[in-house]
CSV table of C-alpha atoms in Angstrom, one decimal:
chain,number,residue,atom,x,y,z
U,22,MET,CA,-19.0,-97.1,-165.8
U,23,SER,CA,-21.7,-99.4,-167.0
U,24,LYS,CA,-25.2,-98.4,-167.7
U,25,GLN,CA,-26.5,-100.6,-164.9
U,26,GLU,CA,-24.4,-98.8,-162.3
U,27,LEU,CA,-25.4,-95.4,-163.6
U,28,THR,CA,-29.2,-96.0,-163.4
U,29,LEU,CA,-28.8,-97.2,-159.8
U,30,THR,CA,-27.2,-93.9,-158.8
U,31,ALA,CA,-29.6,-91.2,-157.5
U,32,PRO,CA,-29.6,-88.0,-159.6
U,33,PRO,CA,-28.2,-84.9,-157.8
U,34,ALA,CA,-31.4,-83.2,-157.3
U,35,ALA,CA,-33.8,-86.1,-156.8
U,36,GLY,CA,-36.5,-85.5,-154.2
U,37,CYS,CA,-35.5,-81.8,-153.9
U,38,CYS,CA,-38.9,-80.3,-154.1
U,39,ALA,CA,-42.5,-80.8,-153.6
U,40,PRO,CA,-44.7,-80.3,-156.7
U,41,ILE,CA,-45.3,-76.6,-157.5
U,42,SER,CA,-49.0,-77.2,-157.0
U,43,SER,CA,-48.5,-78.1,-153.4
U,44,ALA,CA,-45.8,-75.6,-152.3
U,45,ALA,CA,-44.1,-72.5,-153.6
U,46,LEU,CA,-40.4,-73.0,-154.5
U,47,ASP,CA,-37.8,-71.0,-152.8
U,48,ALA,CA,-35.2,-69.1,-154.9
U,49,GLU,CA,-32.7,-71.9,-154.8
U,50,GLN,CA,-35.1,-74.6,-155.7
U,51,ALA,CA,-36.5,-72.4,-158.5
U,52,ALA,CA,-32.9,-71.9,-159.9
U,53,ALA,CA,-32.3,-75.7,-160.0
U,54,GLY,CA,-35.7,-76.4,-161.6
U,55,ALA,CA,-35.3,-73.6,-164.2
U,56,ALA,CA,-31.9,-74.9,-165.2
U,57,ALA,CA,-33.4,-78.3,-165.9
U,58,PHE,CA,-36.2,-76.8,-167.9
U,59,LYS,CA,-33.7,-74.8,-169.9
U,60,ALA,CA,-32.2,-78.0,-171.1
U,61,LEU,CA,-35.7,-79.0,-172.5
U,62,ALA,CA,-36.4,-75.5,-173.9
U,63,ASP,CA,-34.9,-76.2,-177.3
U,64,PRO,CA,-36.8,-78.2,-180.0
U,65,VAL,CA,-33.8,-80.1,-181.1
U,66,ARG,CA,-32.8,-81.0,-177.6
U,67,LEU,CA,-36.4,-82.0,-176.6
U,68,ARG,CA,-36.6,-84.2,-179.7
U,69,LEU,CA,-33.2,-85.7,-179.0
U,70,LEU,CA,-34.3,-86.6,-175.5
U,71,SER,CA,-37.5,-88.2,-176.8
U,72,ILE,CA,-35.5,-90.3,-179.3
U,73,ILE,CA,-33.2,-91.4,-176.5
U,74,ALA,CA,-35.9,-91.9,-173.9
U,75,SER,CA,-38.1,-93.9,-176.3
U,76,ALA,CA,-35.4,-96.1,-177.7
U,77,GLY,CA,-36.1,-98.8,-175.1
U,78,GLY,CA,-32.5,-99.0,-173.8
U,79,GLU,CA,-29.5,-97.3,-175.4
U,80,ILE,CA,-29.1,-95.9,-178.8
U,81,CYS,CA,-26.1,-95.3,-181.0
U,82,VAL,CA,-25.4,-91.7,-182.0
U,83,CYS,CA,-25.1,-93.0,-185.5
U,84,ASP,CA,-28.9,-93.8,-185.4
U,85,ILE,CA,-29.8,-90.4,-183.9
U,86,THR,CA,-28.0,-87.9,-186.2
U,87,PRO,CA,-29.7,-89.1,-189.5
U,88,GLN,CA,-33.0,-88.1,-188.0
U,89,PHE,CA,-32.1,-84.4,-188.0
U,90,ASP,CA,-31.4,-81.9,-190.7
U,91,VAL,CA,-28.8,-80.1,-188.5
U,92,SER,CA,-25.1,-80.8,-188.5
U,93,GLY,CA,-23.3,-83.5,-186.5
U,94,PRO,CA,-21.5,-80.9,-184.3
U,95,THR,CA,-24.8,-79.2,-183.6
U,96,ILE,CA,-26.3,-82.5,-182.4
U,97,SER,CA,-23.2,-83.1,-180.3
U,98,HIS,CA,-23.6,-79.8,-178.7
U,99,HIS,CA,-27.2,-80.4,-177.8
U,100,LEU,CA,-26.4,-84.0,-176.5
U,101,LYS,CA,-23.7,-82.4,-174.3
U,102,VAL,CA,-26.3,-80.0,-172.8
U,103,LEU,CA,-28.7,-82.9,-172.1
U,104,ARG,CA,-25.8,-84.8,-170.5
U,105,GLU,CA,-24.8,-81.9,-168.3
U,106,ALA,CA,-28.4,-81.5,-167.2
U,107,GLY,CA,-28.3,-85.1,-166.0
U,108,LEU,CA,-31.0,-86.2,-168.4
U,109,VAL,CA,-28.9,-88.7,-170.4
U,110,ASP,CA,-25.6,-90.3,-170.2
U,111,CYS,CA,-23.3,-92.0,-172.7
U,112,GLU,CA,-20.4,-94.3,-173.3
U,113,ARG,CA,-18.0,-94.5,-176.2
U,114,ARG,CA,-17.5,-98.0,-177.6
U,115,GLY,CA,-15.1,-98.1,-180.5
U,116,THR,CA,-16.2,-95.7,-183.3
U,117,TRP,CA,-19.6,-94.8,-181.8
U,118,VAL,CA,-21.0,-93.2,-178.7
U,119,TYR,CA,-24.1,-94.8,-177.2
U,120,TYR,CA,-26.8,-92.8,-175.2
U,121,TRP,CA,-29.4,-93.8,-172.7
U,122,PRO,CA,-31.9,-91.8,-170.6
U,123,ILE,CA,-31.7,-91.2,-166.8
U,124,PRO,CA,-35.3,-91.8,-165.9
U,125,GLU,CA,-34.9,-90.7,-162.2
U,126,ARG,CA,-33.9,-87.2,-163.4
U,127,ILE,CA,-36.7,-87.0,-166.0
U,128,GLN,CA,-39.1,-88.1,-163.2
U,129,TRP,CA,-37.8,-85.4,-160.9
U,130,ILE,CA,-38.6,-82.7,-163.4
U,131,ALA,CA,-42.0,-84.2,-164.2
U,132,GLY,CA,-42.6,-84.4,-160.4
U,133,LEU,CA,-42.2,-80.6,-160.1
U,134,LEU,CA,-45.2,-80.2,-162.4
U,135,ALA,CA,-47.3,-82.9,-160.8
U,136,THR,CA,-50.8,-81.7,-160.1
U,137,PRO,CA,-53.8,-83.4,-158.5
U,138,ILE,CA,-56.2,-84.7,-161.2
U,139,ASN,CA,-59.9,-84.3,-160.5
U,140,PRO,CA,-59.3,-83.8,-156.7
U,141,GLY,CA,-62.2,-84.8,-154.4
J,27,MET,CA,-64.5,-64.3,-169.2
J,28,SER,CA,-64.9,-65.9,-165.7
J,29,LYS,CA,-62.5,-68.2,-164.1
J,30,GLN,CA,-65.1,-71.0,-164.3
J,31,GLU,CA,-65.4,-70.7,-168.0
J,32,LEU,CA,-61.7,-70.7,-168.5
J,33,THR,CA,-60.9,-73.8,-166.6
J,34,LEU,CA,-63.5,-75.7,-168.6
J,35,THR,CA,-61.8,-74.8,-171.8
J,36,ALA,CA,-59.3,-77.4,-173.1
J,37,PRO,CA,-55.8,-76.0,-173.5
J,38,PRO,CA,-54.6,-75.6,-177.1
J,39,ALA,CA,-52.1,-78.5,-177.0
J,40,ALA,CA,-53.8,-80.9,-174.6
J,41,GLY,CA,-53.3,-84.5,-175.6
J,42,CYS,CA,-50.9,-83.5,-178.4
J,43,CYS,CA,-48.2,-86.0,-177.7
J,44,ALA,CA,-47.4,-89.3,-176.0
J,45,PRO,CA,-44.8,-89.2,-173.3
J,46,ILE,CA,-41.3,-88.9,-174.6
J,47,SER,CA,-40.4,-92.2,-173.0
J,48,SER,CA,-42.9,-94.0,-175.2
J,49,ALA,CA,-42.5,-92.3,-178.6
J,50,ALA,CA,-40.1,-89.8,-180.3
J,51,LEU,CA,-41.6,-86.4,-180.9
J,52,ASP,CA,-41.7,-85.1,-184.5
J,53,ALA,CA,-40.3,-81.6,-185.2
J,54,GLU,CA,-43.6,-79.9,-184.8
J,55,GLN,CA,-44.4,-81.5,-181.4
J,56,ALA,CA,-40.9,-80.8,-180.2
J,57,ALA,CA,-41.3,-77.1,-181.1
J,58,ALA,CA,-44.6,-76.9,-179.1
J,59,GLY,CA,-43.1,-78.7,-176.1
J,60,ALA,CA,-39.8,-76.7,-176.2
J,61,ALA,CA,-41.8,-73.4,-176.2
J,62,ALA,CA,-43.7,-74.5,-173.1
J,63,PHE,CA,-40.5,-75.5,-171.3
J,64,LYS,CA,-39.0,-72.2,-172.2
J,65,ALA,CA,-41.7,-70.5,-170.2
J,66,LEU,CA,-40.4,-72.5,-167.2
J,67,ALA,CA,-36.7,-72.0,-167.9
J,68,ASP,CA,-36.4,-68.9,-165.8
J,69,PRO,CA,-36.1,-69.0,-162.0
J,70,VAL,CA,-38.4,-66.1,-161.4
J,71,ARG,CA,-41.1,-67.5,-163.7
J,72,LEU,CA,-40.8,-71.0,-162.2
J,73,ARG,CA,-41.1,-69.5,-158.7
J,74,LEU,CA,-44.0,-67.3,-159.8
J,75,LEU,CA,-45.8,-70.4,-161.3
J,76,SER,CA,-45.2,-72.3,-158.0
J,77,ILE,CA,-46.7,-69.5,-156.0
J,78,ILE,CA,-49.8,-69.2,-158.2
J,79,ALA,CA,-50.2,-73.0,-158.5
J,80,SER,CA,-49.9,-73.6,-154.8
J,81,ALA,CA,-52.2,-70.7,-153.7
J,82,GLY,CA,-55.2,-73.1,-153.7
J,83,GLY,CA,-57.3,-71.0,-156.0
J,84,GLU,CA,-56.5,-67.5,-157.1
J,85,ILE,CA,-53.9,-65.0,-155.8
J,86,CYS,CA,-53.7,-61.2,-156.0
J,87,VAL,CA,-50.7,-59.8,-157.7
J,88,CYS,CA,-50.4,-57.6,-154.6
J,89,ASP,CA,-49.6,-60.8,-152.6
J,90,ILE,CA,-47.1,-62.1,-155.2
J,91,THR,CA,-44.8,-59.1,-155.8
J,92,PRO,CA,-43.6,-58.6,-152.2
J,93,GLN,CA,-42.2,-62.2,-152.3
J,94,PHE,CA,-39.5,-61.1,-154.9
J,95,ASP,CA,-36.6,-58.7,-154.8
J,96,VAL,CA,-37.1,-57.8,-158.5
J,97,SER,CA,-39.2,-54.8,-159.7
J,98,GLY,CA,-42.9,-54.8,-160.3
J,99,PRO,CA,-42.5,-54.4,-164.1
J,100,THR,CA,-40.1,-57.4,-164.1
J,101,ILE,CA,-42.7,-59.5,-162.3
J,102,SER,CA,-45.4,-58.2,-164.8
J,103,HIS,CA,-43.2,-59.2,-167.7
J,104,HIS,CA,-42.7,-62.7,-166.4
J,105,LEU,CA,-46.4,-63.1,-165.5
J,106,LYS,CA,-47.2,-62.2,-169.1
J,107,VAL,CA,-44.9,-64.9,-170.4
J,108,LEU,CA,-46.6,-67.5,-168.2
J,109,ARG,CA,-50.0,-66.3,-169.4
J,110,GLU,CA,-49.0,-66.4,-173.1
J,111,ALA,CA,-47.7,-70.0,-172.5
J,112,GLY,CA,-51.2,-70.9,-171.2
J,113,LEU,CA,-49.9,-71.8,-167.8
J,114,VAL,CA,-51.9,-69.2,-165.8
J,115,ASP,CA,-54.7,-66.7,-166.5
J,116,CYS,CA,-55.8,-63.6,-164.8
J,117,GLU,CA,-58.6,-61.1,-164.3
J,118,ARG,CA,-58.5,-57.4,-163.2
J,119,ARG,CA,-60.9,-56.5,-160.4
J,120,GLY,CA,-60.6,-52.9,-159.4
J,121,THR,CA,-57.1,-52.0,-158.4
J,122,TRP,CA,-55.6,-55.5,-158.5
J,123,VAL,CA,-55.1,-58.3,-161.0
J,124,TYR,CA,-55.8,-61.9,-159.7
J,125,TYR,CA,-54.0,-64.9,-161.1
J,126,TRP,CA,-54.8,-68.6,-161.1
J,127,PRO,CA,-53.1,-71.7,-162.7
J,128,ILE,CA,-54.3,-73.7,-165.7
J,129,PRO,CA,-53.9,-77.2,-164.4
J,130,GLU,CA,-54.7,-78.9,-167.7
J,131,ARG,CA,-51.8,-77.1,-169.4
J,132,ILE,CA,-49.4,-77.9,-166.5
J,133,GLN,CA,-50.5,-81.5,-166.7
J,134,TRP,CA,-49.9,-81.6,-170.4
J,135,ILE,CA,-46.2,-80.5,-170.0
J,136,ALA,CA,-45.7,-82.9,-167.1
J,137,GLY,CA,-47.3,-85.7,-169.3
J,138,LEU,CA,-44.6,-85.2,-171.9
J,139,LEU,CA,-42.0,-86.2,-169.2
J,140,ALA,CA,-44.0,-89.1,-167.8
J,141,THR,CA,-41.9,-92.2,-167.5
J,142,PRO,CA,-42.8,-95.7,-166.3
J,143,ILE,CA,-41.7,-96.2,-162.7
J,144,ASN,CA,-40.2,-99.6,-161.9
J,145,PRO,CA,-41.6,-101.3,-165.0
J,146,GLY,CA,-42.1,-105.0,-164.8
């Protein structure tokens, strides 16, 4: 599946919930949100996501791994968690795997935390 | 300390980082962000924060606890984690403790995930 097709696909939970500042979440919504936040609750994963999201397109895993002091398998594990959370996707091409962010999913999580700024 | 004074105080990490979609986080920024996301990575805590943030001001713990099936001490533990993460604050008045959200801190976390929508 090409990157183009993927970014046109709505993420599973898009539009699920109003921001927490406007309505309380029910138990099911809270479980979905907490699972997404759990994917971001690790320093290596959050930094990985920031590297992928700020790459301006896609990025080769060969350009990601050297930025960390941890092992390749550890990076692979964290990339898998981000992928399972729907925050990034990837494609193998020859020797290397290329990653790109899923902005709709990141926006969904950010939207949960949206608050009115200087209301009135 | 009154609520008024607290909401005028800048949160510790406000303005720390550009959104992850515009710049990669360094290890220190990622640690601070991941710690904040960890506070949101539990369904009970996320639901608690949504109840407090959507209350339109402050809310008595006596109006929060009945909304959950878990025990009072469990709720207290999760409220403490939210408070230590700087997401809510509270004040005891007589028998009850009253909670309110810290919007600046919630906005800081949301800001980490900000992404351009339909750029160009």
